[in-house]
Amino acid sequence: MANRTDPAAKSIRGTNPQNLVEKILRSKIYQNTYWKEQCFGLTAETLVDKAMELDHLGGTYGGNRKPTPFMCLVMKMLQIQPEKEIVIEFIKNEDYKYVRILGAFYLRITGSDIDVYRYLEPLYNDYRKLRRKLADGQFTLTHVDEVIDELLTKDYSCDIALPRVKKRWTLESLGSLEPRRSALEEDFEEEEEKEDNEQPVDEIEDKAYEKDHYRGRSPTRERDRDRRHDSHRHRDRDYDRDYDRDYDRERGRGRDRDRDRERDRDRYRLREEKDYGRDREGRERERREKDRDRGRRRSHSRSRSRSRDRREHDGGDYRKRHARSSVSPRRHGDGLEDGEPKKKKKKEKKEKKDDGTDHPDPEIAEANKLRAALGLKPLRV
């Protein structure tokens, strides 16, 4: 119940006011002792007393990122959503500078663009010193105008992301805001009038051009000042327009560059795929040729081994057949004349060998002769 937004509070920028603070920082605030003890049950009237007790500003600090009392009170204002008149009174308060900064910070988060410029720009003239707590827990010295400039120009302050606001020249061109006037402009004009009244008439006529150009309030001077103001305004517009145009051009170049890179990458990938396909076909062709040569060698070696086995198996028969087949064919009529003497010679040789008379041992040869004469078989030793 203590952390819920007031039911009567209106949504800001389409969301719960407390959601303008990041969830992590919001949970740390809910767990802080200052929030539980000092901010419980505060209203718009009693919140002023707590704001008057502030002695520094800041976001979070320390290793655990503890929130400062300033952030706890900002969170409480988002929770109870005080009226706009109360917030404006906070900003206009000149006695307590931290009350003024608290109201300005809350208006920067929740206010419209016109209200932000209208109520915060006058605070540029406040040069009082402020104590600011850094992330490491140390204090640093700053000023009210520096904090206001940070709120109007930066996107992040006191560990909170500030909502975006329109540029001042945009609101001026729409007629929502009047051109800004410096607080010192009136003082300069009064001093110029006094100097003009004190100078003699002769000097005024002699130095009319210098007075109009440097110090006078003549129509020429005012016209030149308006022209310079308009030229600065248009120059800012032209600068923003040129910046946007350059940004779009650089963005288009980046897209073209990315497109060219993707096209080159696709071409390189296709080329690699083609080369890989060619290499693959060449490797397959070489593999087929090697397999074919290997098969031929195997078939040749198998045929040789089979013929060798057949020769070994056949043995002497193969040699005999080979010898018979190698004999030249006989001529017609040679067998009748030469064949009979050859057969007789073979028979005689066989008979000689069968008798044993041709034995190398003479004794055995003589014994075989006797046995042959007696009709006995020869000795075989």
Coordinates of C-alpha atoms in Angstrom, one line a residue, residues 68-372:
T68 CA 19.8 9.8 -1.9
P69 CA 17.0 11.5 0.0
F70 CA 16.6 13.8 -3.0
M71 CA 15.6 10.9 -5.2
C72 CA 13.3 9.5 -2.5
L73 CA 11.4 12.8 -2.4
V74 CA 11.2 12.9 -6.2
M75 CA 9.7 9.4 -6.1
K76 CA 7.2 10.5 -3.5
M77 CA 6.1 13.5 -5.6
L78 CA 5.5 11.1 -8.5
Q79 CA 3.5 8.9 -6.2
I80 CA 1.2 11.6 -4.8
Q81 CA 1.3 13.9 -7.9
P82 CA 0.9 17.4 -6.3
E83 CA -0.9 20.1 -8.2
K84 CA 0.8 22.2 -10.7
E85 CA 0.5 25.4 -8.6
I86 CA 2.4 23.7 -5.8
V87 CA 5.2 22.7 -8.1
I88 CA 5.5 26.2 -9.5
E89 CA 5.7 27.6 -5.9
F90 CA 8.5 25.2 -5.3
I91 CA 10.4 26.6 -8.3
K92 CA 9.7 30.2 -7.3
N93 CA 10.9 29.7 -3.8
E94 CA 14.1 31.8 -3.4
D95 CA 14.8 31.0 0.3
Y96 CA 15.5 27.2 -0.1
K97 CA 17.6 26.3 -3.1
Y98 CA 17.1 22.6 -2.8
V99 CA 13.3 23.1 -2.7
R100 CA 13.7 25.0 -6.0
I101 CA 15.8 22.2 -7.6
L102 CA 13.3 19.6 -6.4
G103 CA 10.4 21.4 -8.1
A104 CA 12.4 22.0 -11.3
F105 CA 13.5 18.3 -11.5
Y106 CA 9.9 17.1 -11.0
L107 CA 8.6 19.6 -13.6
R108 CA 11.3 18.4 -16.1
I109 CA 10.0 14.8 -15.8
T110 CA 6.3 15.4 -15.8
G111 CA 5.8 18.9 -17.5
S112 CA 5.1 19.8 -21.1
D113 CA 7.7 21.2 -23.4
I114 CA 6.3 24.8 -23.1
D115 CA 6.2 24.7 -19.3
V116 CA 9.7 23.3 -19.1
Y117 CA 11.2 26.2 -21.0
R118 CA 8.9 28.8 -19.4
Y119 CA 9.6 28.0 -15.8
L120 CA 13.1 26.6 -15.9
E121 CA 14.9 29.1 -18.1
P122 CA 14.5 32.0 -15.5
L123 CA 16.6 29.8 -13.2
Y124 CA 19.6 30.5 -15.3
N125 CA 20.0 33.6 -13.3
D126 CA 20.4 31.7 -10.0
Y127 CA 24.1 31.3 -9.3
R128 CA 23.9 29.8 -5.8
K129 CA 26.1 26.9 -4.8
L130 CA 24.9 23.3 -4.4
R131 CA 26.3 20.1 -3.0
R132 CA 26.0 17.1 -5.2
K133 CA 26.7 13.5 -4.2
L134 CA 28.7 11.5 -6.7
A135 CA 28.5 7.8 -7.4
D136 CA 31.5 7.1 -5.2
G137 CA 29.9 8.8 -2.2
Q138 CA 32.0 12.0 -2.4
F139 CA 30.5 15.5 -2.6
T140 CA 31.3 18.0 -5.3
L141 CA 30.4 21.7 -5.7
T142 CA 28.0 22.8 -8.4
H143 CA 25.5 25.7 -9.0
V144 CA 21.8 26.1 -9.7
D145 CA 22.3 27.3 -13.2
E146 CA 24.5 24.3 -14.1
V147 CA 21.8 21.9 -12.8
I148 CA 19.2 23.7 -14.9
D149 CA 21.4 23.6 -18.0
E150 CA 21.8 19.9 -17.5
L151 CA 18.1 19.4 -17.2
L152 CA 17.4 21.3 -20.4
T153 CA 20.3 20.0 -22.6
K154 CA 21.1 16.5 -21.3
D155 CA 19.1 13.2 -21.6
Y156 CA 20.2 11.7 -18.3
S157 CA 20.4 13.3 -14.8
C158 CA 20.6 11.9 -11.3
D159 CA 20.5 8.3 -12.7
I160 CA 17.1 9.0 -14.4
A161 CA 16.5 9.1 -18.1
L162 CA 14.8 12.4 -18.8
P163 CA 11.9 12.6 -21.3
R164 CA 12.7 14.2 -24.7
V165 CA 11.7 17.8 -25.2
K166 CA 11.4 19.7 -28.5
K167 CA 14.0 22.2 -29.5
R168 CA 13.4 25.8 -28.5
W169 CA 13.6 27.2 -32.0
T170 CA 10.9 24.6 -33.1
L171 CA 8.5 26.0 -30.5
E172 CA 9.4 29.6 -31.5
S173 CA 8.7 28.8 -35.1
L174 CA 5.3 27.4 -34.2
G175 CA 4.5 30.5 -32.1
S176 CA 4.3 28.6 -28.8
L177 CA 7.2 30.5 -27.2
E178 CA 8.4 34.0 -27.5
P179 CA 12.1 34.6 -28.3
R180 CA 14.2 34.4 -25.2
R181 CA 15.4 37.7 -23.7
S182 CA 18.4 37.9 -21.4
A183 CA 17.9 39.3 -17.9
L184 CA 20.8 41.6 -18.4
E185 CA 19.4 43.2 -21.5
E186 CA 17.4 45.8 -19.6
D187 CA 20.4 46.8 -17.5
F188 CA 22.4 47.3 -20.7
E189 CA 19.7 49.4 -22.2
E190 CA 19.5 51.6 -19.1
E191 CA 23.2 52.1 -19.1
E192 CA 23.1 53.1 -22.8
E193 CA 20.4 55.6 -22.1
K194 CA 22.4 57.2 -19.3
E195 CA 25.5 57.5 -21.4
D196 CA 23.5 59.1 -24.2
N197 CA 22.0 61.7 -21.9
E198 CA 25.4 62.6 -20.4
Q199 CA 27.2 63.0 -23.7
P200 CA 27.1 66.5 -25.4
V201 CA 25.1 67.1 -28.6
D202 CA 28.2 67.6 -30.7
E203 CA 29.7 64.3 -29.7
I204 CA 26.4 62.5 -30.3
E205 CA 26.3 63.9 -33.9
D206 CA 30.0 63.0 -34.5
K207 CA 29.7 59.5 -33.1
A208 CA 26.2 58.8 -34.4
Y209 CA 27.4 55.9 -36.5
E210 CA 29.4 54.4 -33.6
K211 CA 26.5 54.9 -31.2
D212 CA 24.1 53.2 -33.7
H213 CA 26.4 50.4 -34.4
Y214 CA 27.7 49.7 -30.9
R215 CA 25.5 51.2 -28.1
G216 CA 22.6 53.1 -29.4
R217 CA 18.9 52.0 -29.5
S218 CA 18.2 53.5 -32.9
P219 CA 15.9 51.7 -35.4
T220 CA 19.0 50.7 -37.3
R221 CA 20.4 49.0 -34.3
E222 CA 17.2 47.2 -33.5
R223 CA 16.8 46.2 -37.1
D224 CA 20.3 44.8 -37.2
R225 CA 19.7 42.9 -34.0
D226 CA 16.5 41.4 -35.3
R227 CA 18.3 40.4 -38.5
R228 CA 21.1 38.7 -36.6
H229 CA 18.5 36.9 -34.5
D230 CA 16.7 35.7 -37.5
S231 CA 19.9 34.8 -39.3
H232 CA 21.0 32.7 -36.2
R233 CA 17.6 31.0 -36.1
H234 CA 17.7 30.2 -39.8
R235 CA 21.3 29.1 -39.5
D236 CA 20.3 26.7 -36.8
R237 CA 17.5 25.4 -39.0
D238 CA 19.9 25.0 -42.0
Y239 CA 22.4 23.3 -39.8
D240 CA 19.8 20.8 -38.5
R241 CA 18.5 20.3 -42.0
D242 CA 22.0 19.7 -43.4
Y243 CA 22.8 17.4 -40.5
D244 CA 19.7 15.3 -41.2
R245 CA 20.5 15.3 -44.9
D246 CA 24.1 14.2 -44.3
Y247 CA 22.9 11.6 -41.9
D248 CA 20.5 10.2 -44.4
R249 CA 23.2 10.3 -47.1
E250 CA 25.7 8.5 -44.8
R251 CA 23.0 6.0 -43.9
G252 CA 22.2 5.4 -47.6
R253 CA 25.9 4.9 -48.3
G254 CA 26.2 2.5 -45.5
R255 CA 23.2 0.5 -46.9
D256 CA 24.8 0.5 -50.4
R257 CA 28.1 -0.6 -48.9
D258 CA 26.4 -3.5 -47.0
R259 CA 24.6 -4.5 -50.2
D260 CA 27.9 -4.5 -52.1
R261 CA 29.5 -6.6 -49.4
E262 CA 26.7 -9.1 -49.5
R263 CA 26.9 -9.3 -53.3
D264 CA 30.6 -9.9 -53.2
R265 CA 30.2 -12.5 -50.5
D266 CA 27.6 -14.3 -52.7
R267 CA 29.9 -14.2 -55.7
Y268 CA 32.8 -15.6 -53.7
R269 CA 30.6 -18.3 -52.3
L270 CA 29.4 -19.3 -55.8
R271 CA 32.9 -19.3 -57.1
E272 CA 34.1 -21.5 -54.2
E273 CA 31.2 -23.9 -54.8
K274 CA 32.1 -24.2 -58.5
D275 CA 35.7 -24.7 -57.7
Y276 CA 34.8 -27.3 -55.1
G277 CA 32.6 -29.1 -57.6
R278 CA 35.3 -29.1 -60.2
D279 CA 37.9 -30.4 -57.7
R280 CA 35.4 -33.0 -56.5
E281 CA 34.8 -34.2 -60.1
G282 CA 38.5 -34.4 -60.7
R283 CA 39.1 -36.3 -57.5
E284 CA 36.3 -38.8 -58.4
R285 CA 37.8 -39.2 -61.9
E286 CA 41.2 -39.9 -60.5
R287 CA 39.7 -42.3 -57.9
R288 CA 37.9 -44.2 -60.7
E289 CA 41.1 -44.5 -62.8
K290 CA 43.0 -45.7 -59.8
D291 CA 40.3 -48.3 -59.0
R292 CA 40.3 -49.4 -62.7
D293 CA 44.2 -49.8 -62.7
R294 CA 44.0 -51.6 -59.4
G295 CA 41.4 -54.0 -60.8
R296 CA 43.5 -54.7 -63.9
R297 CA 46.5 -55.5 -61.7
R298 CA 44.5 -57.8 -59.5
S299 CA 43.0 -59.6 -62.5
H300 CA 46.4 -60.0 -64.1
S301 CA 48.0 -61.3 -60.9
R302 CA 45.1 -63.7 -60.4
S303 CA 45.5 -65.1 -63.9
R304 CA 49.2 -65.5 -63.3
S305 CA 48.7 -67.2 -60.0
R306 CA 46.1 -69.5 -61.5
S307 CA 48.4 -70.5 -64.4
R308 CA 51.2 -71.1 -61.9
D309 CA 49.0 -73.3 -59.7
R310 CA 47.8 -75.2 -62.7
R311 CA 51.4 -75.9 -63.8
E312 CA 52.4 -77.1 -60.3
H313 CA 49.3 -79.3 -60.2
D314 CA 49.9 -80.9 -63.6
G315 CA 53.7 -81.4 -62.8
G316 CA 55.5 -83.6 -65.4
D317 CA 52.4 -84.2 -67.6
Y318 CA 52.4 -80.5 -68.5
R319 CA 56.1 -80.7 -69.4
K320 CA 55.5 -83.8 -71.5
R321 CA 52.6 -82.2 -73.3
H322 CA 54.6 -79.1 -73.8
A323 CA 57.5 -81.1 -75.2
R324 CA 55.2 -83.1 -77.5
S325 CA 53.5 -80.0 -78.7
S326 CA 56.9 -78.3 -79.3
V327 CA 58.2 -81.0 -81.7
S328 CA 58.1 -79.9 -85.3
P329 CA 55.6 -81.8 -87.5
R330 CA 57.0 -84.6 -89.6
R331 CA 57.3 -84.4 -93.3
H332 CA 55.3 -86.7 -95.5
G333 CA 57.2 -89.9 -96.1
D334 CA 59.9 -89.4 -93.4
G335 CA 58.2 -91.8 -91.0
L336 CA 58.5 -94.7 -93.4
E337 CA 62.3 -94.3 -94.0
D338 CA 63.7 -92.8 -90.9
G339 CA 61.2 -94.0 -88.3
E340 CA 62.2 -97.7 -88.2
P341 CA 66.0 -97.2 -87.6
K342 CA 65.2 -94.8 -84.8
K343 CA 62.9 -97.3 -83.1
K344 CA 65.5 -100.0 -83.5
K345 CA 68.2 -97.8 -81.9
K346 CA 66.0 -97.2 -79.0
K347 CA 65.3 -100.9 -78.5
E348 CA 69.0 -101.6 -78.7
K349 CA 69.7 -99.0 -76.1
K350 CA 67.0 -100.4 -73.8
E351 CA 68.3 -103.8 -74.3
K352 CA 71.8 -102.7 -73.5
K353 CA 70.6 -101.0 -70.4
D354 CA 68.6 -104.1 -69.4
D355 CA 71.5 -106.5 -69.8
G356 CA 73.7 -104.6 -67.4
T357 CA 76.8 -105.2 -69.4
D358 CA 77.5 -101.5 -69.6
H359 CA 77.8 -101.2 -65.9
P360 CA 80.7 -99.0 -64.8
D361 CA 82.1 -101.6 -62.5
P362 CA 83.9 -104.1 -64.7
E363 CA 83.4 -107.0 -62.3
I364 CA 79.6 -106.5 -62.3
A365 CA 79.7 -106.0 -66.1
E366 CA 81.4 -109.4 -66.5
A367 CA 79.0 -111.1 -64.1
N368 CA 76.1 -109.7 -66.1
K369 CA 77.5 -111.0 -69.3
L370 CA 77.7 -114.5 -67.8
R371 CA 74.2 -114.3 -66.5
A372 CA 73.0 -113.0 -69.8

